[in-house]
Amino acid sequence: MGFKIEVNSILRSDEQYDLKVGEIYSFSKQGSRVFFDDIPVWLTDSNWLALAEISIVSQTRENNQLCGQFRVDYIYQGEEQQNITNMFIRMYGGLMDPYIYLLSSEAEYKQALASGQFVRDSLQTEGFIHASPKSQLSRVANKFYKKTEQPIIIELDKKLITSEVKWEPATGGLYPHIFGPINIDSVYKVIPIAPESSGDFSIDITAL
């Protein structure tokens, strides 16, 4: 289960660097996957704040740890920094969330409770069930669930889902696709939702 980035192009670190263009800095991170030569790398903090564009100068692997040095090529600031950060959160933020989210209805949920699993027609037509990262819930709800009676958000624990989950690109970012039935014991929480007076959903994801 999970999303594989074919080109390792983001270094996430909470190290407090005093970044200056052209300067060399040391880094270390968990995992043994190296950065590819001649591939631009972004430096962000653990919350996906875009800090800089960097080049890897050296790197070594040992005991599931990657250590090395990078050179700062460009530093993000102001509106540009916010725009790049928003892009990273939209594209990759869901990967770090321990939960993924399924928009549904009370009726469908009761049916799943009775059978012990969620099964949708898309398993036959597309091979997977569409789920959503937290950041895209309002967009998905407004596109597909405005006419749904008693709409709900079902919060699923990634670690408990028995079917394969792949993060794949779709409109607005990366989305979790579940390649099989969803076992009911992966449900962590069920949250009723309702559109505003305008008829649109505006889901407060900070409350999830």
Short mmCIF file of C-alpha atoms in Angstrom, two decimals:
data_model
loop_
_atom_site.label_atom_id
_atom_site.label_comp_id
_atom_site.label_asym_id
_atom_site.label_seq_id
_atom_site.Cartn_x
_atom_site.Cartn_y
_atom_site.Cartn_z
CA MET A 1 0.00 0.00 0.00
CA GLY A 2 1.20 3.54 -0.70
CA PHE A 3 2.46 5.88 -3.37
CA LYS A 4 5.83 5.42 -5.03
CA ILE A 5 7.64 8.54 -6.24
CA GLU A 6 9.70 7.35 -9.19
CA VAL A 7 12.11 10.28 -8.90
CA ASN A 8 13.16 11.12 -5.36
CA SER A 9 12.81 14.87 -5.70
CA ILE A 10 11.81 16.26 -2.27
CA LEU A 11 13.93 16.51 0.86
CA ARG A 12 11.73 17.10 3.92
CA SER A 13 13.55 18.29 7.02
CA ASP A 14 12.85 20.24 10.20
CA GLU A 15 16.51 21.20 10.53
CA GLN A 16 16.74 24.95 11.19
CA TYR A 17 18.91 26.00 8.26
CA ASP A 18 20.03 29.60 7.75
CA LEU A 19 19.72 29.23 3.99
CA LYS A 20 21.85 31.26 1.58
CA VAL A 21 22.15 30.74 -2.15
CA GLY A 22 25.35 28.93 -3.09
CA GLU A 23 26.06 27.66 0.43
CA ILE A 24 26.52 23.95 1.27
CA TYR A 25 24.54 22.27 4.08
CA SER A 26 24.44 18.79 5.59
CA PHE A 27 21.35 16.62 5.77
CA SER A 28 20.24 13.22 7.00
CA LYS A 29 16.97 11.37 6.59
CA GLN A 30 15.46 7.99 7.33
CA GLY A 31 15.41 5.50 4.49
CA SER A 32 18.04 4.35 2.06
CA ARG A 33 16.61 5.73 -1.16
CA VAL A 34 19.13 8.06 -2.79
CA PHE A 35 18.53 11.22 -4.78
CA PHE A 36 19.19 10.84 -8.49
CA ASP A 37 22.02 12.80 -10.08
CA ASP A 38 21.08 15.86 -12.17
CA ILE A 39 17.48 15.91 -10.89
CA PRO A 40 16.31 19.17 -9.24
CA VAL A 41 15.35 18.68 -5.59
CA TRP A 42 12.97 20.73 -3.45
CA LEU A 43 13.70 21.37 0.22
CA THR A 44 10.60 21.57 2.48
CA ASP A 45 9.88 21.26 6.16
CA SER A 46 7.72 18.43 7.54
CA ASN A 47 4.56 20.51 6.93
CA TRP A 48 5.45 20.90 3.22
CA LEU A 49 6.50 24.55 3.53
CA ALA A 50 8.58 25.16 0.39
CA LEU A 51 11.99 26.45 1.41
CA ALA A 52 14.37 26.19 -1.54
CA GLU A 53 15.49 24.49 -4.71
CA ILE A 54 18.66 22.53 -4.03
CA SER A 55 21.24 20.27 -5.68
CA ILE A 56 22.60 17.20 -3.93
CA VAL A 57 26.38 17.46 -3.68
CA SER A 58 27.11 14.14 -1.93
CA GLN A 59 25.19 11.28 -0.31
CA THR A 60 25.89 7.98 1.42
CA ARG A 61 23.64 5.17 2.66
CA GLU A 62 24.14 3.25 5.88
CA ASN A 63 21.78 1.35 8.22
CA ASN A 64 18.59 2.70 6.61
CA GLN A 65 19.90 6.26 6.88
CA LEU A 66 20.80 8.62 4.04
CA CYS A 67 23.33 11.34 4.83
CA GLY A 68 24.89 13.93 2.59
CA GLN A 69 25.24 17.55 1.58
CA PHE A 70 23.25 19.88 -0.64
CA ARG A 71 23.82 23.26 -2.27
CA VAL A 72 21.12 25.94 -2.22
CA ASP A 73 20.27 27.11 -5.75
CA TYR A 74 17.17 29.22 -5.09
CA ILE A 75 15.21 30.34 -2.00
CA TYR A 76 11.40 30.68 -2.00
CA GLN A 77 9.82 33.74 -0.42
CA GLY A 78 6.49 35.54 -0.18
CA GLU A 79 3.64 34.69 -2.54
CA GLU A 80 5.77 32.31 -4.58
CA GLN A 81 6.61 30.31 -1.45
CA GLN A 82 2.92 30.09 -0.52
CA ASN A 83 1.91 28.99 -4.01
CA ILE A 84 4.52 26.22 -4.12
CA THR A 85 3.62 25.14 -0.58
CA ASN A 86 -0.07 24.91 -1.52
CA MET A 87 0.86 22.75 -4.50
CA PHE A 88 2.87 20.36 -2.31
CA ILE A 89 0.06 20.09 0.25
CA ARG A 90 -2.48 19.42 -2.50
CA MET A 91 -0.28 16.84 -4.21
CA TYR A 92 1.40 15.07 -1.30
CA GLY A 93 -0.22 16.11 1.99
CA GLY A 94 -2.60 13.15 2.01
CA LEU A 95 0.30 10.72 1.89
CA MET A 96 1.30 11.65 5.44
CA ASP A 97 -2.22 11.51 6.89
CA PRO A 98 -2.86 8.19 8.72
CA TYR A 99 -6.42 8.29 7.36
CA ILE A 100 -8.08 8.46 3.97
CA TYR A 101 -11.64 9.60 3.41
CA LEU A 102 -14.67 8.14 1.68
CA LEU A 103 -17.72 10.25 0.86
CA SER A 104 -20.86 8.21 1.20
CA SER A 105 -24.44 8.21 2.51
CA GLU A 106 -26.09 6.84 5.63
CA ALA A 107 -27.90 4.27 3.48
CA GLU A 108 -24.70 2.98 1.87
CA TYR A 109 -22.95 2.86 5.24
CA LYS A 110 -25.76 0.80 6.78
CA GLN A 111 -25.56 -1.61 3.87
CA ALA A 112 -21.81 -1.94 4.39
CA LEU A 113 -22.29 -2.56 8.10
CA ALA A 114 -24.68 -5.39 7.29
CA SER A 115 -22.36 -7.05 4.76
CA GLY A 116 -19.06 -6.28 6.51
CA GLN A 117 -17.57 -4.40 3.55
CA PHE A 118 -18.00 -1.56 1.07
CA VAL A 119 -18.40 -2.60 -2.56
CA ARG A 120 -19.11 -0.13 -5.35
CA ASP A 121 -19.84 -0.49 -9.06
CA SER A 122 -16.55 1.25 -9.85
CA LEU A 123 -14.74 -1.94 -8.79
CA GLN A 124 -16.19 -3.57 -11.90
CA THR A 125 -15.97 -0.59 -14.25
CA GLU A 126 -12.63 0.92 -13.15
CA GLY A 127 -11.08 -1.69 -10.88
CA PHE A 128 -11.05 0.43 -7.74
CA ILE A 129 -13.10 2.50 -5.28
CA HIS A 130 -12.50 6.26 -5.30
CA ALA A 131 -11.47 7.75 -1.95
CA SER A 132 -10.14 11.21 -1.17
CA PRO A 133 -7.43 13.02 0.77
CA LYS A 134 -8.69 15.43 3.40
CA SER A 135 -7.76 18.49 1.35
CA GLN A 136 -10.08 17.54 -1.54
CA LEU A 137 -13.24 16.62 0.38
CA SER A 138 -15.17 19.83 -0.38
CA ARG A 139 -14.31 19.64 -4.08
CA VAL A 140 -15.41 16.00 -4.34
CA ALA A 141 -18.57 16.58 -2.28
CA ASN A 142 -19.59 19.54 -4.44
CA LYS A 143 -19.01 17.59 -7.64
CA PHE A 144 -20.70 14.31 -6.73
CA TYR A 145 -22.75 14.53 -3.50
CA LYS A 146 -25.00 17.60 -3.69
CA LYS A 147 -28.06 15.42 -4.33
CA THR A 148 -27.12 12.68 -1.85
CA GLU A 149 -29.50 12.17 1.06
CA GLN A 150 -27.80 12.16 4.47
CA PRO A 151 -24.23 12.49 3.14
CA ILE A 152 -21.38 11.43 5.40
CA ILE A 153 -17.60 11.29 5.49
CA ILE A 154 -16.14 7.93 6.42
CA GLU A 155 -12.65 8.16 7.88
CA LEU A 156 -10.62 5.04 7.08
CA ASP A 157 -7.48 3.91 8.90
CA LYS A 158 -4.89 3.27 6.17
CA LYS A 159 -3.16 0.55 8.16
CA LEU A 160 -6.35 -1.48 8.56
CA ILE A 161 -7.50 -1.50 4.92
CA THR A 162 -6.90 -5.01 3.59
CA SER A 163 -7.25 -4.18 -0.14
CA GLU A 164 -4.40 -2.56 -2.02
CA VAL A 165 -4.35 1.26 -1.95
CA LYS A 166 -2.57 3.25 -4.64
CA TRP A 167 -2.14 7.02 -4.76
CA GLU A 168 -2.72 8.12 -8.34
CA PRO A 169 -3.03 11.50 -10.10
CA ALA A 170 -6.46 12.98 -10.77
CA THR A 171 -7.93 16.50 -10.88
CA GLY A 172 -6.57 18.54 -7.99
CA GLY A 173 -3.76 16.25 -6.87
CA LEU A 174 -3.11 12.65 -5.85
CA TYR A 175 -6.02 10.49 -4.74
CA PRO A 176 -6.18 7.13 -2.93
CA HIS A 177 -7.71 4.40 -5.08
CA ILE A 178 -8.73 1.24 -3.24
CA PHE A 179 -8.35 -1.86 -5.41
CA GLY A 180 -10.91 -4.11 -3.74
CA PRO A 181 -13.70 -4.12 -1.17
CA ILE A 182 -13.22 -1.94 1.91
CA ASN A 183 -13.38 -3.98 5.11
CA ILE A 184 -15.73 -2.38 7.61
CA ASP A 185 -13.27 -2.69 10.50
CA SER A 186 -11.03 -0.11 8.80
CA VAL A 187 -13.64 2.57 9.58
CA TYR A 188 -12.27 4.92 12.25
CA LYS A 189 -14.99 7.57 12.33
CA VAL A 190 -18.21 8.59 10.56
CA ILE A 191 -19.01 12.31 10.24
CA PRO A 192 -22.39 13.61 8.98
CA ILE A 193 -22.11 16.60 6.65
CA ALA A 194 -24.58 19.02 5.08
CA PRO A 195 -24.36 21.72 2.40
CA GLU A 196 -24.58 25.38 3.34
CA SER A 197 -27.57 27.56 2.49
CA SER A 198 -25.98 28.22 -0.91
CA GLY A 199 -26.22 24.51 -1.67
CA ASP A 200 -22.44 24.08 -1.65
CA PHE A 201 -20.36 22.05 0.74
CA SER A 202 -17.60 23.80 2.69
CA ILE A 203 -16.12 21.08 4.86
CA ASP A 204 -14.01 22.16 7.83
CA ILE A 205 -11.13 19.74 7.45
CA THR A 206 -9.46 21.02 10.64
CA ALA A 207 -12.26 19.31 12.59
CA LEU A 208 -11.45 15.89 11.10
#
